[in-house]
Coordinates of C-alpha atoms in Angstrom, one line a residue:
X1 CA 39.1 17.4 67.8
X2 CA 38.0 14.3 69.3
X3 CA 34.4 14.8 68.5
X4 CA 35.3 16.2 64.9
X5 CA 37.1 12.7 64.1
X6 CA 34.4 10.3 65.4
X7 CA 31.8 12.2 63.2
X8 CA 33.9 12.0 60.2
X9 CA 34.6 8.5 61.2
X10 CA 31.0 8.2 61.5
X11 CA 30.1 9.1 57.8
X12 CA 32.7 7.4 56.4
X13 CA 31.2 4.3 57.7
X14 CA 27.6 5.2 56.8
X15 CA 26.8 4.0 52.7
X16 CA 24.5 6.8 50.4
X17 CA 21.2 5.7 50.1
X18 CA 22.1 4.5 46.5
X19 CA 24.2 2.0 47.2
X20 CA 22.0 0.7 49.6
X21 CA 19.4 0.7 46.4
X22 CA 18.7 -3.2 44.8
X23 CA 18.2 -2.6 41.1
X24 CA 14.7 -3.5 40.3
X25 CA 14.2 -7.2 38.7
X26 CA 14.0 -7.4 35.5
X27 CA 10.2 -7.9 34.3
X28 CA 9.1 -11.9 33.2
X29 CA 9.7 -13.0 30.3
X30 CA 6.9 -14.6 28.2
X31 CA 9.6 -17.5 27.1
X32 CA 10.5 -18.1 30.9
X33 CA 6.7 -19.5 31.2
X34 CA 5.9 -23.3 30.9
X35 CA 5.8 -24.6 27.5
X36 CA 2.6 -25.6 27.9
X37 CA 1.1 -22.5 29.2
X38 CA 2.7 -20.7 26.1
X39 CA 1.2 -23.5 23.6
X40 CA -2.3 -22.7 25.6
X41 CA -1.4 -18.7 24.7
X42 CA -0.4 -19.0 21.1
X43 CA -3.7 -21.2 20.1
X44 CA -6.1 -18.7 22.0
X45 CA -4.4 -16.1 19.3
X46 CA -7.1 -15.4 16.3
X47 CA -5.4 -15.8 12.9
X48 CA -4.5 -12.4 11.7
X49 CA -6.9 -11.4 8.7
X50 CA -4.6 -10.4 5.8
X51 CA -5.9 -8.8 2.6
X52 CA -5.6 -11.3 -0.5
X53 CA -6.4 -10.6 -4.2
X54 CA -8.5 -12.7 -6.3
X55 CA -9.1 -13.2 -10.2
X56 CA -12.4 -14.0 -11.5
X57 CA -11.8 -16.6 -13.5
X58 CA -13.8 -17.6 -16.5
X59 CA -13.8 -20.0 -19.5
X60 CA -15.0 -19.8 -22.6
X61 CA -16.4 -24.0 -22.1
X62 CA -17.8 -22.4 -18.3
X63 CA -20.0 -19.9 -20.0
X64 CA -22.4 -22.5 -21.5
X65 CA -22.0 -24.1 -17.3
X66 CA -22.5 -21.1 -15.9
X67 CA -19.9 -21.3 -14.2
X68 CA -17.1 -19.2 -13.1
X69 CA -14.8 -19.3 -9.8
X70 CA -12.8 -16.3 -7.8
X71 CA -9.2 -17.5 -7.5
X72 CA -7.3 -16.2 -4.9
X73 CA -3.8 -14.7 -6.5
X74 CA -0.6 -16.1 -5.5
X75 CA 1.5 -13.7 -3.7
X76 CA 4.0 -13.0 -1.1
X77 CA 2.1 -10.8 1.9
X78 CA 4.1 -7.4 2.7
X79 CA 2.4 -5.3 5.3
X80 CA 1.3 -2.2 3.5
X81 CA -1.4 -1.4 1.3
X82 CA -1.2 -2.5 -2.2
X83 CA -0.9 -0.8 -4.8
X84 CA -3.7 1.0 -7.0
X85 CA -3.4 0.3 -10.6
X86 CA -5.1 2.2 -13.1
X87 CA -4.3 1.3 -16.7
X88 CA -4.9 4.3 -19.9
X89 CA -4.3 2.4 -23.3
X90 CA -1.6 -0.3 -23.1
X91 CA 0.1 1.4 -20.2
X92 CA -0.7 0.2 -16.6
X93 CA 0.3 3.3 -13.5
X94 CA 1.0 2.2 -10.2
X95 CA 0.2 4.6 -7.7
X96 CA 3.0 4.9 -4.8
X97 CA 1.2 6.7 -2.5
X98 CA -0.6 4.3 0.2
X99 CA -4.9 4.4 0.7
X100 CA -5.5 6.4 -2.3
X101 CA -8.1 6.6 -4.9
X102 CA -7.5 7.2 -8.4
X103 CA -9.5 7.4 -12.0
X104 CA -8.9 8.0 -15.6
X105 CA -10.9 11.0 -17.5
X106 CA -9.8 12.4 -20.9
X107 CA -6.3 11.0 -20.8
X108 CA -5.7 12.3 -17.4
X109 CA -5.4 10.1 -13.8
X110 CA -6.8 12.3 -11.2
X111 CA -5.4 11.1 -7.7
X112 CA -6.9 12.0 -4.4
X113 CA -6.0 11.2 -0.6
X114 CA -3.8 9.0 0.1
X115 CA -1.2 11.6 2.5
X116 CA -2.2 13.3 6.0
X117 CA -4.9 15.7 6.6
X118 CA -2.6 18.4 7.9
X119 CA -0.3 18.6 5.4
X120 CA -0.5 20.8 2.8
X121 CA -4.1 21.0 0.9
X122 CA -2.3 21.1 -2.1
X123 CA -1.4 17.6 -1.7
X124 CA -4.6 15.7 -1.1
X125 CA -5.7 16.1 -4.3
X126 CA -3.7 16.0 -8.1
X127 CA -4.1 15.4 -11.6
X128 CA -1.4 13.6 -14.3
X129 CA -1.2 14.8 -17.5
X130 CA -0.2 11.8 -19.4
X131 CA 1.0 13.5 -22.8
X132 CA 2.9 16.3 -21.2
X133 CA 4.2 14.1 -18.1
X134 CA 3.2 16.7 -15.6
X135 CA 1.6 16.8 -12.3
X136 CA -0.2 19.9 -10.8
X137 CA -2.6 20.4 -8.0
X138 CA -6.1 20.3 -7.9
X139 CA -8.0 22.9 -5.6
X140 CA -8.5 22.2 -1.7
X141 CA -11.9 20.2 -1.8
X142 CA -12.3 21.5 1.8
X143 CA -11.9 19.9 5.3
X144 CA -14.4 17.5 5.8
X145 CA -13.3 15.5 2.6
X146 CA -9.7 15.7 3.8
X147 CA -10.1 14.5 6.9
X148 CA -12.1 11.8 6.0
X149 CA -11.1 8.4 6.9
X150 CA -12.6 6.5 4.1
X151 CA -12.9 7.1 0.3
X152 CA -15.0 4.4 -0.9
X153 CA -15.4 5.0 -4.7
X154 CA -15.1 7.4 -7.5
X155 CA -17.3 7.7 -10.0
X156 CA -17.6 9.7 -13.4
X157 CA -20.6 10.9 -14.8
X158 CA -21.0 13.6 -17.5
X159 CA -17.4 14.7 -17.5
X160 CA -17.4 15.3 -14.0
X161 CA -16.0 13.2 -10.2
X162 CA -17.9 12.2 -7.4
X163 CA -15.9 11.3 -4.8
X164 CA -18.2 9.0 -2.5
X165 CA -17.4 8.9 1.1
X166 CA -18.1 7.8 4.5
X167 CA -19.3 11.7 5.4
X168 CA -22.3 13.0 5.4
X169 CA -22.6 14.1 2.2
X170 CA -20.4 13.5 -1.2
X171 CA -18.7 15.8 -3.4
X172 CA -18.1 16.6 -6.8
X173 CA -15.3 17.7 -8.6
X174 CA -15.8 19.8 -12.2
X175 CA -12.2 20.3 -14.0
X176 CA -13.6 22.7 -16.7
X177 CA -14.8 25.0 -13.6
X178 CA -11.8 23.4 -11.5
X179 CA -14.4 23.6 -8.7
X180 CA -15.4 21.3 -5.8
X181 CA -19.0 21.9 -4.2
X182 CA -20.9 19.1 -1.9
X183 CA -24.2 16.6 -3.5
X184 CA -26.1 14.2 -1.8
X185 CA -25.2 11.0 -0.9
X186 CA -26.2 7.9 -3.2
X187 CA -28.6 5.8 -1.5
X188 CA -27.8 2.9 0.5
X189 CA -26.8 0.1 -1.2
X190 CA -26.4 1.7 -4.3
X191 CA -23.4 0.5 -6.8
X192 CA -22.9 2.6 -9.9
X193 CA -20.4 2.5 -13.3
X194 CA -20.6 3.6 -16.9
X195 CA -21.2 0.8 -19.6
X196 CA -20.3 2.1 -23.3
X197 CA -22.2 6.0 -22.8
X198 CA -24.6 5.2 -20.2
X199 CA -24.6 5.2 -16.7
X200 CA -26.1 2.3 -14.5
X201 CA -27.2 2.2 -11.0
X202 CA -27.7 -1.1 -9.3
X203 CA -29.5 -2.1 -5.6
X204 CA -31.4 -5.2 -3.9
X205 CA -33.7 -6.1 -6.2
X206 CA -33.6 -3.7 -9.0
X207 CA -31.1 -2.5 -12.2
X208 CA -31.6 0.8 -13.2
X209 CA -29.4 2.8 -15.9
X210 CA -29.9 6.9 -16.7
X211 CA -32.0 8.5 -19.8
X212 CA -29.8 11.5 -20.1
X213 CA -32.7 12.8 -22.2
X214 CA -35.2 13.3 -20.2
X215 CA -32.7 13.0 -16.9
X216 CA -34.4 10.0 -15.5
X217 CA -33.9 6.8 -13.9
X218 CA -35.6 3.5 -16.1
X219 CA -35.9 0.4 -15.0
X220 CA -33.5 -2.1 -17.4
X221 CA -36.0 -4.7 -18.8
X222 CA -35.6 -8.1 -19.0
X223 CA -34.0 -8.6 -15.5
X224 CA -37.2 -9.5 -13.5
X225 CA -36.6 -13.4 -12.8
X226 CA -33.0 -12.3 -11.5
X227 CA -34.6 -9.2 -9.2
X228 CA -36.4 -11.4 -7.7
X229 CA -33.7 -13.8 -6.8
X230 CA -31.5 -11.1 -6.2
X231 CA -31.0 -10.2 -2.3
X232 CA -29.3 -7.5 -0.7
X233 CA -25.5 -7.3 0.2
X234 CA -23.9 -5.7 -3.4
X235 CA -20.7 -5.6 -3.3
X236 CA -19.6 -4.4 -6.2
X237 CA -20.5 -3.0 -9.9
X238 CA -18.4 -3.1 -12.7
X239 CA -17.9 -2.6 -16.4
X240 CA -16.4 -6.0 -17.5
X241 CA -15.8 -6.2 -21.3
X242 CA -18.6 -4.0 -21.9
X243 CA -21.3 -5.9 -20.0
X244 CA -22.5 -5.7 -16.8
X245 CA -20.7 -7.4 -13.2
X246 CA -22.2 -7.7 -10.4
X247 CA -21.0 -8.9 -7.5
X248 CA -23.0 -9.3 -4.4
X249 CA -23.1 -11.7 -0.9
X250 CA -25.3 -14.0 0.9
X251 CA -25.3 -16.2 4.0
X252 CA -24.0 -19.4 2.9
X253 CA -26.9 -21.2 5.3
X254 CA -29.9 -18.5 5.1
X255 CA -31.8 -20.7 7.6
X256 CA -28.9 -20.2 10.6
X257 CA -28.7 -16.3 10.0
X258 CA -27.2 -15.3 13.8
X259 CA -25.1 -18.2 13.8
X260 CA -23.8 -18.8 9.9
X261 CA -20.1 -18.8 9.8
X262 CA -20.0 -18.1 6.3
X263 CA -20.7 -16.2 3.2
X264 CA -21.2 -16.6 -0.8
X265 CA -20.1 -14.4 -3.1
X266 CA -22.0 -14.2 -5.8
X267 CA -21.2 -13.1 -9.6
X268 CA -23.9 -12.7 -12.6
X269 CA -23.2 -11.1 -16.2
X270 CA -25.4 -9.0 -17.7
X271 CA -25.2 -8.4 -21.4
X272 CA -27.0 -5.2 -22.5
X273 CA -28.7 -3.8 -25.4
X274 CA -30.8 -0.5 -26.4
X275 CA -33.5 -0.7 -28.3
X276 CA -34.9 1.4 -31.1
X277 CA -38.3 2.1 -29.0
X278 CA -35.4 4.1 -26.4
X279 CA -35.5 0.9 -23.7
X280 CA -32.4 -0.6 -22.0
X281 CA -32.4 -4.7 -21.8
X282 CA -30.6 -6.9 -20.3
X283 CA -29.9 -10.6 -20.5
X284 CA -28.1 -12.9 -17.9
X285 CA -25.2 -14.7 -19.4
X286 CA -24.7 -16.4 -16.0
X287 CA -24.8 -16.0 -12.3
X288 CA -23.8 -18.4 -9.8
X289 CA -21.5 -18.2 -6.3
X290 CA -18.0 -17.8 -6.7
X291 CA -16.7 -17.9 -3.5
X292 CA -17.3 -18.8 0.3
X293 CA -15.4 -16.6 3.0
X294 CA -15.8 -16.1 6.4
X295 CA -19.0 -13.9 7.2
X296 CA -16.4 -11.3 8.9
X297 CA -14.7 -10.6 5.9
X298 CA -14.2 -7.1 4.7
X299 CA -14.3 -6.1 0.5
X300 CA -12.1 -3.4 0.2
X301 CA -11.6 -2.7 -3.8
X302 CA -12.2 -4.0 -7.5
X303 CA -10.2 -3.4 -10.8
X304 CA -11.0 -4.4 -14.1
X305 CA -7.4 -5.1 -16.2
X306 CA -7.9 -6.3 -19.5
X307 CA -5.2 -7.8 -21.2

């Protein structure tokens, strides 16, 4: 009995191990730091590159200048990614559905990407019927343009869309077939749109629009003197009021190169004009840079709204 009562005396007296446990200290806190360590933190911090809009904006007195200015649109930042507008007569669509594409063909807005690769195939791709107000499907254009990261433009050309990515190869969409099969790539550099019925293809150092005739590239005349100025780094090609846009960057100091902090953006309108003997020419209205931004910047779309 004796030795039953000092055991149980013995336990009694003797803690579990998790009482005897500290609880572990909590970790720093970034605010319990010096305030002049946290100042030294905060101003190391790069400024946070947020995607702005800007207006070309032209005058009719800035014509005659040549002279014309990007204006960066006033608006409140939300973090998301805007939203795609594609207007069909007076009506302007807003499309909901985040990093998707969109274009306008015989009345109809065709919509790809824009959801997750997994879901349903269904999805990825879909087509608007503006008079009727419905939506339906378009067939699964495959994995590899699913899964793709990056749509970077659509274009139309002779009824049909070519979705241009960052794969390997492009691919082409046919809605009287209601078919998708794979074309190559454009070249590099390349920056293609549709002015009145003809189709125009511009690069460093060259404008070139498409004889559907004789299915042929031809060199637009008139355009040598701004060739030869004209460098590489387009941006952007665009149907503006039925003329030509282009839009394309330079080093802001050529000389520095490595070490140039910033960029030009440049803008020239070309008016254009086919001639009886079956040539395309073009005439400069004006070019001149529009716009310095950091050299890191990043274009990521266009849209032409005319109101």
């Amino acid at each position: 009995m004796l030795h039953s009562s000092v055991q149980a005396a013995a336990s009694a007296a003797v803690e579990p191990p998790w009482k005897k446990m500290k609880p572990n200290p909590s970790p720093p806190s970034f605010l319990s730091l010096p305030d002049v360590i946290i100042l030294n933190c905060l101003a190391r911090l790069p400024d946070r590159p947020l995607p702005s809009w800007f207006t070309l904006w032209i005058q009719p007195d800035q014509i005659e200048k040549k002279k014309a200015t990007l204006v960066q649109v006033p608006s409140s930042y939300a973090s998301r990614e805007p939203l795609f507008l594609r207007r069909v007569g007076s009506d302007i669509y807003a499309l909901l559905r985040p990093k998707s594409f969109a274009c306008v063909l015989h009345g109809k807005i065709y919509v790809f990407g824009g959801c997750k690769a997994n879901e349903s195939a269904e999805s990825w791709g879909e087509v608007l019927d503006i008079k009727a107000r419905t939506w339906e499907p378009l067939p699964d254009p495959g994995d590899e343009l699913r899964f793709s990261s990056v749509i970077r433009k659509i274009e139309i050309t002779q009824g049909k869309l070519y979705v241009r990515s960052n794969e390997e190869k492009d691919s082409v969409y046919d809605p009287k077939t209601r078919k998708w099969k794979a074309t190559p790539k454009a070249r590099e550099g390349d920056s293609r749109c549709m002015v009145g019925n003809i189709y125009y293809a511009c690069r460093a150092k060259s404008c070139m629009w498409y004889d559907k005739e004789c299915n042929e590239w031809k060199q637009v005349k008139g355009l040598s003197s701004f060739n030869k100025n004209y460098r590489s780094g387009l941006i952007e090609t665009v149907n503006y009021c039925g003329k030509l846009l282009i839009m394309w960057d330079k080093l802001a100091q050529p000389r520095l190169r490595r070490n140039c902090q910033e960029k030009t953006i440049c803008c020239a309108l070309v008016a254009l004009e086919k001639r009886q003997n079956g040539q395309v020419w073009g005439k400069v209205e004006w070019s001149n840079g529009v716009l310095t931004v950091p050299s890191s910047y990043v274009f990521l779309r266009s849209s032409v709204i005319r109101t």
